[in-house]
GROMACS .gro file of C-alpha atoms in nm:
model
  365
    1UNK     CA    1 -10.902   6.379  13.778
    2UNK     CA    2 -10.984   6.536  13.439
    3UNK     CA    3 -11.266   6.389  13.230
    4UNK     CA    4 -11.204   6.332  12.860
    5UNK     CA    5 -11.510   6.322  12.637
    6UNK     CA    6 -11.552   6.101  12.334
    7UNK     CA    7 -11.444   6.375  12.096
    8UNK     CA    8 -11.127   6.446  12.295
    9UNK     CA    9 -11.044   6.074  12.293
   10UNK     CA   10 -11.116   6.060  11.922
   11UNK     CA   11 -10.873   6.339  11.843
   12UNK     CA   12 -10.608   6.183  12.066
   13UNK     CA   13 -10.647   5.851  11.884
   14UNK     CA   14 -10.622   6.019  11.544
   15UNK     CA   15 -10.308   6.205  11.651
   16UNK     CA   16 -10.137   5.894  11.793
   17UNK     CA   17 -10.236   5.687  11.489
   18UNK     CA   18 -10.097   5.946  11.244
   19UNK     CA   19 -10.447   6.001  11.106
   20UNK     CA   20 -10.491   6.364  11.208
   21UNK     CA   21 -10.196   6.483  11.003
   22UNK     CA   22 -10.003   6.259  10.766
   23UNK     CA   23  -9.654   6.213  10.907
   24UNK     CA   24  -9.320   6.251  10.735
   25UNK     CA   25  -9.176   5.946  10.909
   26UNK     CA   26  -8.975   5.675  10.732
   27UNK     CA   27  -9.187   5.364  10.679
   28UNK     CA   28  -8.991   5.159  10.933
   29UNK     CA   29  -9.039   5.423  11.200
   30UNK     CA   30  -9.411   5.444  11.125
   31UNK     CA   31  -9.455   5.067  11.159
   32UNK     CA   32  -9.275   5.084  11.492
   33UNK     CA   33  -9.472   5.386  11.614
   34UNK     CA   34  -9.812   5.222  11.564
   35UNK     CA   35  -9.684   4.898  11.721
   36UNK     CA   36  -9.735   4.708  11.397
   37UNK     CA   37 -10.017   4.690  11.148
   38UNK     CA   38 -10.287   4.427  11.126
   39UNK     CA   39 -10.193   4.222  10.820
   40UNK     CA   40 -10.398   3.906  10.776
   41UNK     CA   41 -10.516   4.060  10.449
   42UNK     CA   42 -10.176   4.097  10.279
   43UNK     CA   43 -10.233   4.421  10.085
   44UNK     CA   44 -10.414   4.613  10.360
   45UNK     CA   45 -10.105   4.751  10.539
   46UNK     CA   46 -10.020   4.947  10.225
   47UNK     CA   47 -10.350   5.137  10.252
   48UNK     CA   48 -10.296   5.182  10.623
   49UNK     CA   49  -9.957   5.342  10.568
   50UNK     CA   50 -10.072   5.548  10.271
   51UNK     CA   51 -10.340   5.704  10.495
   52UNK     CA   52 -10.081   5.782  10.762
   53UNK     CA   53  -9.769   5.897  10.572
   54UNK     CA   54  -9.686   6.174  10.331
   55UNK     CA   55  -9.552   6.056   9.994
   56UNK     CA   56  -9.574   5.688  10.090
   57UNK     CA   57  -9.402   5.462   9.837
   58UNK     CA   58  -9.529   5.100   9.849
   59UNK     CA   59  -9.189   4.979   9.728
   60UNK     CA   60  -9.038   5.103  10.054
   61UNK     CA   61  -9.249   4.859  10.255
   62UNK     CA   62  -9.181   4.574  10.013
   63UNK     CA   63  -8.809   4.644  10.043
   64UNK     CA   64  -8.830   4.630  10.423
   65UNK     CA   65  -8.998   4.290  10.400
   66UNK     CA   66  -8.746   4.142  10.158
   67UNK     CA   67  -8.465   4.311  10.354
   68UNK     CA   68  -8.583   4.136  10.674
   69UNK     CA   69  -8.633   4.459  10.867
   70UNK     CA   70  -9.011   4.413  10.881
   71UNK     CA   71  -9.180   4.073  10.916
   72UNK     CA   72  -9.525   3.918  10.900
   73UNK     CA   73  -9.601   3.703  11.202
   74UNK     CA   74  -9.871   3.598  11.446
   75UNK     CA   75  -9.855   3.814  11.755
   76UNK     CA   76 -10.116   4.041  11.914
   77UNK     CA   77 -10.445   3.856  11.963
   78UNK     CA   78 -10.294   3.568  11.757
   79UNK     CA   79 -10.363   3.766  11.442
   80UNK     CA   80 -10.110   3.826  11.166
   81UNK     CA   81  -9.929   4.156  11.212
   82UNK     CA   82  -9.664   4.344  11.022
   83UNK     CA   83  -9.397   4.440  11.276
   84UNK     CA   84  -9.040   4.560  11.283
   85UNK     CA   85  -8.781   4.289  11.329
   86UNK     CA   86  -8.664   4.464  11.646
   87UNK     CA   87  -9.009   4.450  11.804
   88UNK     CA   88  -9.064   4.086  11.711
   89UNK     CA   89  -8.731   3.985  11.864
   90UNK     CA   90  -8.811   4.177  12.183
   91UNK     CA   91  -9.181   4.095  12.217
   92UNK     CA   92  -9.240   3.742  12.089
   93UNK     CA   93  -9.150   3.545  12.403
   94UNK     CA   94  -9.385   3.761  12.612
   95UNK     CA   95  -9.673   3.647  12.390
   96UNK     CA   96  -9.595   3.273  12.395
   97UNK     CA   97  -9.845   3.171  12.663
   98UNK     CA   98 -10.124   3.379  12.513
   99UNK     CA   99 -10.066   3.232  12.168
  100UNK     CA  100 -10.088   2.878  12.303
  101UNK     CA  101 -10.405   2.951  12.495
  102UNK     CA  102 -10.571   3.117  12.197
  103UNK     CA  103 -10.508   2.814  11.976
  104UNK     CA  104 -10.628   2.585  12.254
  105UNK     CA  105 -10.939   2.799  12.283
  106UNK     CA  106 -11.029   2.683  11.933
  107UNK     CA  107 -10.883   2.333  11.929
  108UNK     CA  108 -10.873   2.220  12.294
  109UNK     CA  109 -11.073   1.903  12.226
  110UNK     CA  110 -10.869   1.805  11.920
  111UNK     CA  111 -10.537   1.866  12.098
  112UNK     CA  112 -10.633   1.695  12.425
  113UNK     CA  113 -10.357   1.455  12.522
  114UNK     CA  114 -10.095   1.615  12.296
  115UNK     CA  115  -9.782   1.718  12.487
  116UNK     CA  116  -9.723   2.065  12.344
  117UNK     CA  117  -9.354   2.070  12.434
  118UNK     CA  118  -9.304   1.743  12.246
  119UNK     CA  119  -9.505   1.878  11.953
  120UNK     CA  120  -9.290   2.192  11.948
  121UNK     CA  121  -8.970   1.984  11.949
  122UNK     CA  122  -9.099   1.770  11.663
  123UNK     CA  123  -9.194   2.077  11.462
  124UNK     CA  124  -8.857   2.242  11.519
  125UNK     CA  125  -8.684   1.923  11.405
  126UNK     CA  126  -8.882   1.935  11.081
  127UNK     CA  127  -8.801   2.302  11.023
  128UNK     CA  128  -8.431   2.259  11.107
  129UNK     CA  129  -8.346   2.197  10.741
  130UNK     CA  130  -8.424   2.561  10.664
  131UNK     CA  131  -8.686   2.482  10.400
  132UNK     CA  132  -8.996   2.705  10.397
  133UNK     CA  133  -9.317   2.512  10.452
  134UNK     CA  134  -9.687   2.581  10.450
  135UNK     CA  135  -9.886   2.518  10.765
  136UNK     CA  136 -10.033   2.206  10.606
  137UNK     CA  137  -9.692   2.069  10.506
  138UNK     CA  138  -9.558   2.119  10.857
  139UNK     CA  139  -9.864   1.953  11.011
  140UNK     CA  140  -9.844   1.653  10.779
  141UNK     CA  141  -9.477   1.610  10.864
  142UNK     CA  142  -9.562   1.544  11.230
  143UNK     CA  143  -9.907   1.387  11.186
  144UNK     CA  144  -9.770   1.034  11.188
  145UNK     CA  145  -9.689   1.077  11.557
  146UNK     CA  146 -10.017   1.260  11.637
  147UNK     CA  147 -10.276   1.135  11.387
  148UNK     CA  148 -10.587   1.206  11.595
  149UNK     CA  149 -10.602   1.589  11.596
  150UNK     CA  150 -10.589   1.630  11.218
  151UNK     CA  151 -10.366   1.870  11.022
  152UNK     CA  152 -10.543   2.198  11.094
  153UNK     CA  153 -10.515   2.192  11.476
  154UNK     CA  154 -10.156   2.068  11.457
  155UNK     CA  155 -10.063   2.329  11.198
  156UNK     CA  156 -10.226   2.617  11.383
  157UNK     CA  157 -10.058   2.524  11.708
  158UNK     CA  158  -9.717   2.486  11.548
  159UNK     CA  159  -9.713   2.783  11.312
  160UNK     CA  160  -9.914   3.033  11.516
  161UNK     CA  161  -9.799   2.948  11.868
  162UNK     CA  162  -9.532   2.690  11.945
  163UNK     CA  163  -9.267   2.789  11.689
  164UNK     CA  164  -9.205   3.161  11.639
  165UNK     CA  165  -9.244   3.190  11.262
  166UNK     CA  166  -9.245   3.450  10.987
  167UNK     CA  167  -9.453   3.441  10.670
  168UNK     CA  168  -9.205   3.473  10.388
  169UNK     CA  169  -9.216   3.713  10.095
  170UNK     CA  170  -9.350   3.733   9.830
  171UNK     CA  171  -9.650   3.706  10.066
  172UNK     CA  172  -9.733   4.063  10.164
  173UNK     CA  173  -9.537   4.241   9.892
  174UNK     CA  174  -9.703   4.518   9.690
  175UNK     CA  175  -9.932   4.374   9.422
  176UNK     CA  176  -9.804   4.019   9.481
  177UNK     CA  177 -10.025   3.719   9.544
  178UNK     CA  178  -9.858   3.427   9.716
  179UNK     CA  179  -9.944   3.148   9.955
  180UNK     CA  180  -9.826   3.141  10.314
  181UNK     CA  181  -9.491   2.974  10.371
  182UNK     CA  182  -9.317   2.975  10.706
  183UNK     CA  183  -8.965   2.967  10.845
  184UNK     CA  184  -8.859   3.022  11.207
  185UNK     CA  185  -8.803   3.386  11.298
  186UNK     CA  186  -8.453   3.313  11.429
  187UNK     CA  187  -8.350   3.154  11.098
  188UNK     CA  188  -8.498   3.438  10.890
  189UNK     CA  189  -8.345   3.718  11.097
  190UNK     CA  190  -8.020   3.539  11.182
  191UNK     CA  191  -8.056   3.599  11.555
  192UNK     CA  192  -8.232   3.446  11.851
  193UNK     CA  193  -8.537   3.598  12.014
  194UNK     CA  194  -8.494   3.774  12.345
  195UNK     CA  195  -8.563   3.522  12.624
  196UNK     CA  196  -8.833   3.572  12.888
  197UNK     CA  197  -8.728   3.752  13.205
  198UNK     CA  198  -8.629   3.505  13.474
  199UNK     CA  199  -8.647   3.716  13.789
  200UNK     CA  200  -9.022   3.772  13.802
  201UNK     CA  201  -8.989   4.118  13.651
  202UNK     CA  202  -9.169   4.203  13.330
  203UNK     CA  203  -8.961   4.460  13.141
  204UNK     CA  204  -9.121   4.366  12.809
  205UNK     CA  205  -9.468   4.408  12.956
  206UNK     CA  206  -9.371   4.750  13.087
  207UNK     CA  207  -9.240   4.852  12.746
  208UNK     CA  208  -9.561   4.727  12.583
  209UNK     CA  209  -9.760   4.952  12.817
  210UNK     CA  210  -9.553   5.256  12.722
  211UNK     CA  211  -9.556   5.178  12.351
  212UNK     CA  212  -9.928   5.107  12.347
  213UNK     CA  213 -10.011   5.435  12.519
  214UNK     CA  214  -9.785   5.626  12.278
  215UNK     CA  215  -9.980   5.482  11.984
  216UNK     CA  216 -10.331   5.446  12.131
  217UNK     CA  217 -10.364   5.643  12.454
  218UNK     CA  218 -10.529   5.766  12.662
  219UNK     CA  219 -10.663   5.416  12.723
  220UNK     CA  220 -10.781   5.180  12.992
  221UNK     CA  221 -10.618   4.858  13.100
  222UNK     CA  222 -10.908   4.678  12.931
  223UNK     CA  223 -10.813   4.851  12.606
  224UNK     CA  224 -10.451   4.741  12.650
  225UNK     CA  225 -10.568   4.383  12.701
  226UNK     CA  226 -10.796   4.398  12.398
  227UNK     CA  227 -10.511   4.520  12.177
  228UNK     CA  228 -10.244   4.278  12.294
  229UNK     CA  229 -10.447   3.974  12.391
  230UNK     CA  230 -10.233   3.956  12.706
  231UNK     CA  231 -10.413   3.913  13.036
  232UNK     CA  232 -10.108   3.930  13.260
  233UNK     CA  233 -10.016   4.299  13.240
  234UNK     CA  234 -10.154   4.445  13.567
  235UNK     CA  235  -9.812   4.412  13.730
  236UNK     CA  236  -9.649   4.589  13.436
  237UNK     CA  237  -9.904   4.869  13.458
  238UNK     CA  238  -9.844   4.897  13.831
  239UNK     CA  239  -9.468   4.913  13.778
  240UNK     CA  240  -9.489   5.210  13.540
  241UNK     CA  241  -9.790   5.385  13.694
  242UNK     CA  242  -9.577   5.661  13.850
  243UNK     CA  243  -9.462   5.753  13.498
  244UNK     CA  244  -9.820   5.799  13.379
  245UNK     CA  245 -10.105   6.044  13.414
  246UNK     CA  246 -10.467   5.948  13.472
  247UNK     CA  247 -10.800   6.066  13.332
  248UNK     CA  248 -11.161   5.951  13.341
  249UNK     CA  249 -11.389   5.897  13.047
  250UNK     CA  250 -11.751   6.008  13.054
  251UNK     CA  251 -11.854   5.676  13.211
  252UNK     CA  252 -11.603   5.712  13.493
  253UNK     CA  253 -11.348   5.457  13.374
  254UNK     CA  254 -10.982   5.530  13.442
  255UNK     CA  255 -10.767   5.606  13.140
  256UNK     CA  256 -10.389   5.605  13.154
  257UNK     CA  257 -10.150   5.802  12.935
  258UNK     CA  258  -9.797   5.926  12.889
  259UNK     CA  259  -9.771   6.277  13.031
  260UNK     CA  260  -9.626   6.443  12.720
  261UNK     CA  261  -9.826   6.254  12.455
  262UNK     CA  262 -10.048   6.461  12.222
  263UNK     CA  263 -10.404   6.526  12.332
  264UNK     CA  264 -10.535   6.774  12.074
  265UNK     CA  265 -10.819   7.015  12.130
  266UNK     CA  266 -11.149   6.832  12.068
  267UNK     CA  267 -11.240   7.092  11.805
  268UNK     CA  268 -10.931   7.021  11.595
  269UNK     CA  269 -11.049   6.954  11.237
  270UNK     CA  270 -11.012   6.592  11.128
  271UNK     CA  271 -10.968   6.516  10.757
  272UNK     CA  272 -11.136   6.228  10.576
  273UNK     CA  273 -10.925   5.913  10.600
  274UNK     CA  274 -10.972   5.577  10.429
  275UNK     CA  275 -10.878   5.284  10.652
  276UNK     CA  276 -10.798   4.928  10.548
  277UNK     CA  277 -10.972   4.617  10.676
  278UNK     CA  278 -10.909   4.533  11.042
  279UNK     CA  279 -10.720   4.854  11.115
  280UNK     CA  280 -10.590   4.872  11.471
  281UNK     CA  281 -10.708   5.231  11.504
  282UNK     CA  282 -11.043   5.059  11.563
  283UNK     CA  283 -10.949   4.711  11.683
  284UNK     CA  284 -10.689   4.836  11.930
  285UNK     CA  285 -10.950   4.912  12.197
  286UNK     CA  286 -11.202   4.726  12.408
  287UNK     CA  287 -11.417   5.040  12.402
  288UNK     CA  288 -11.428   5.139  12.036
  289UNK     CA  289 -11.689   5.409  12.089
  290UNK     CA  290 -11.428   5.682  12.051
  291UNK     CA  291 -11.410   5.609  11.676
  292UNK     CA  292 -11.706   5.387  11.574
  293UNK     CA  293 -12.071   5.383  11.680
  294UNK     CA  294 -12.193   5.068  11.856
  295UNK     CA  295 -12.446   5.018  11.575
  296UNK     CA  296 -12.158   4.969  11.331
  297UNK     CA  297 -11.914   4.786  11.561
  298UNK     CA  298 -11.948   4.462  11.362
  299UNK     CA  299 -11.778   4.633  11.068
  300UNK     CA  300 -11.454   4.636  11.265
  301UNK     CA  301 -11.438   4.257  11.273
  302UNK     CA  302 -11.606   4.169  10.944
  303UNK     CA  303 -11.323   4.286  10.720
  304UNK     CA  304 -11.498   4.597  10.589
  305UNK     CA  305 -11.283   4.887  10.475
  306UNK     CA  306 -11.411   5.206  10.637
  307UNK     CA  307 -11.382   5.580  10.585
  308UNK     CA  308 -11.353   5.831  10.867
  309UNK     CA  309 -11.546   6.157  10.841
  310UNK     CA  310 -11.482   6.408  11.120
  311UNK     CA  311 -11.276   6.135  11.282
  312UNK     CA  312 -11.547   5.869  11.302
  313UNK     CA  313 -11.643   5.570  11.090
  314UNK     CA  314 -11.903   5.711  10.852
  315UNK     CA  315 -11.886   5.489  10.542
  316UNK     CA  316 -11.752   5.168  10.395
  317UNK     CA  317 -11.554   5.150  10.074
  318UNK     CA  318 -11.439   4.894   9.822
  319UNK     CA  319 -11.264   4.882   9.486
  320UNK     CA  320 -11.384   4.723   9.165
  321UNK     CA  321 -11.248   4.786   8.816
  322UNK     CA  322 -11.019   5.059   8.954
  323UNK     CA  323 -11.321   5.249   9.087
  324UNK     CA  324 -11.354   5.328   9.458
  325UNK     CA  325 -11.714   5.294   9.570
  326UNK     CA  326 -11.806   5.458   9.900
  327UNK     CA  327 -12.126   5.362  10.083
  328UNK     CA  328 -12.225   5.609  10.358
  329UNK     CA  329 -12.359   5.469  10.683
  330UNK     CA  330 -12.563   5.781  10.754
  331UNK     CA  331 -12.631   6.125  10.615
  332UNK     CA  332 -12.332   6.320  10.485
  333UNK     CA  333 -12.344   6.692  10.422
  334UNK     CA  334 -12.255   6.821  10.077
  335UNK     CA  335 -11.916   6.936  10.207
  336UNK     CA  336 -11.853   6.595  10.363
  337UNK     CA  337 -11.950   6.414  10.042
  338UNK     CA  338 -11.712   6.638   9.848
  339UNK     CA  339 -11.429   6.565  10.093
  340UNK     CA  340 -11.499   6.191  10.077
  341UNK     CA  341 -11.496   6.203   9.697
  342UNK     CA  342 -11.169   6.394   9.693
  343UNK     CA  343 -10.995   6.146   9.923
  344UNK     CA  344 -11.157   5.860   9.730
  345UNK     CA  345 -10.998   5.987   9.409
  346UNK     CA  346 -10.662   5.993   9.584
  347UNK     CA  347 -10.692   5.637   9.713
  348UNK     CA  348 -10.811   5.517   9.371
  349UNK     CA  349 -10.503   5.672   9.213
  350UNK     CA  350 -10.277   5.515   9.476
  351UNK     CA  351 -10.424   5.166   9.434
  352UNK     CA  352 -10.411   5.184   9.055
  353UNK     CA  353 -10.061   5.333   9.032
  354UNK     CA  354 -10.211   5.648   8.885
  355UNK     CA  355 -10.418   5.474   8.618
  356UNK     CA  356 -10.755   5.575   8.763
  357UNK     CA  357 -10.903   5.831   8.997
  358UNK     CA  358 -11.262   5.713   8.961
  359UNK     CA  359 -11.480   5.731   9.270
  360UNK     CA  360 -11.851   5.685   9.327
  361UNK     CA  361 -12.019   5.797   9.648
  362UNK     CA  362 -12.350   5.619   9.692
  363UNK     CA  363 -12.660   5.797   9.819
  364UNK     CA  364 -12.691   5.829  10.195
  365UNK     CA  365 -12.936   5.587  10.355
   0.00000   0.00000   0.00000
């Protein structure tokens, strides 16, 4: 079994994530290819797509949201993701149990004694009038029947788990600020979600394995679990294993992959890329060492925007007064600083609609 070193895995990740070469894909196809974009910070997916696509127009993503072809919803890991309508319809039921358990993991004591099926029915009855509601409004509408838990646990369980919901535009549109208002996915899209398989098979799980590997492989089953939040995929992996190829990483762990997926030469040059907060190129793995050093792992969950240099997290960045400020995490060569500055000017221009290309690269620590 071939061994793939960290640099080989890094280049594979960059290629699958469209970060090695910007792709000419339509925005909808790009969202589908990467299995959705982390989107709890509403403007971050625009940066994520700008770093991945040639000639990305933010209006194209906004149009997909208002046109109901892309939606914002809780899914993988119970975090808000931007996904294609097709994927949400196909995947949501497979995530139901995980979403419930993740909310209970936070609010088990508060929700003790609450029949979740009854709570779901009550919430659906409230939402049946088609009116968008905030999480708090939905919780208060059912709180008379369940006063003990309080609005936050009830709202989280209803909006993030029990009722498949979308967060409506203008939330998530380019340069728009708006609160979160929910409607059921079926009402927004005008079609019902695909039901769970009834015969013990797991076709959705099998498709998730294939799609994950296409966007993140080669990867371990622990990586798959970390990305999806789903614990029950070993049977799906077993069912498709004959379609896959296997490798080992340098610590001996098995990595699975699609046989014809790109695995570039480890010496392939990797351009500087600016990633948004919570990008799945980092969060989509249990072992994130292929792209970020353990010393900086906390950045991946703290909401820091990061810059990749030679394919690895090498700096953080932020924007103030239309100026991109880059803070290196270690020493950068002169050529690397120049490349970071050049890409920083481009991202500054993108975020300011061409009004500014100011960038400041701080001294290395």
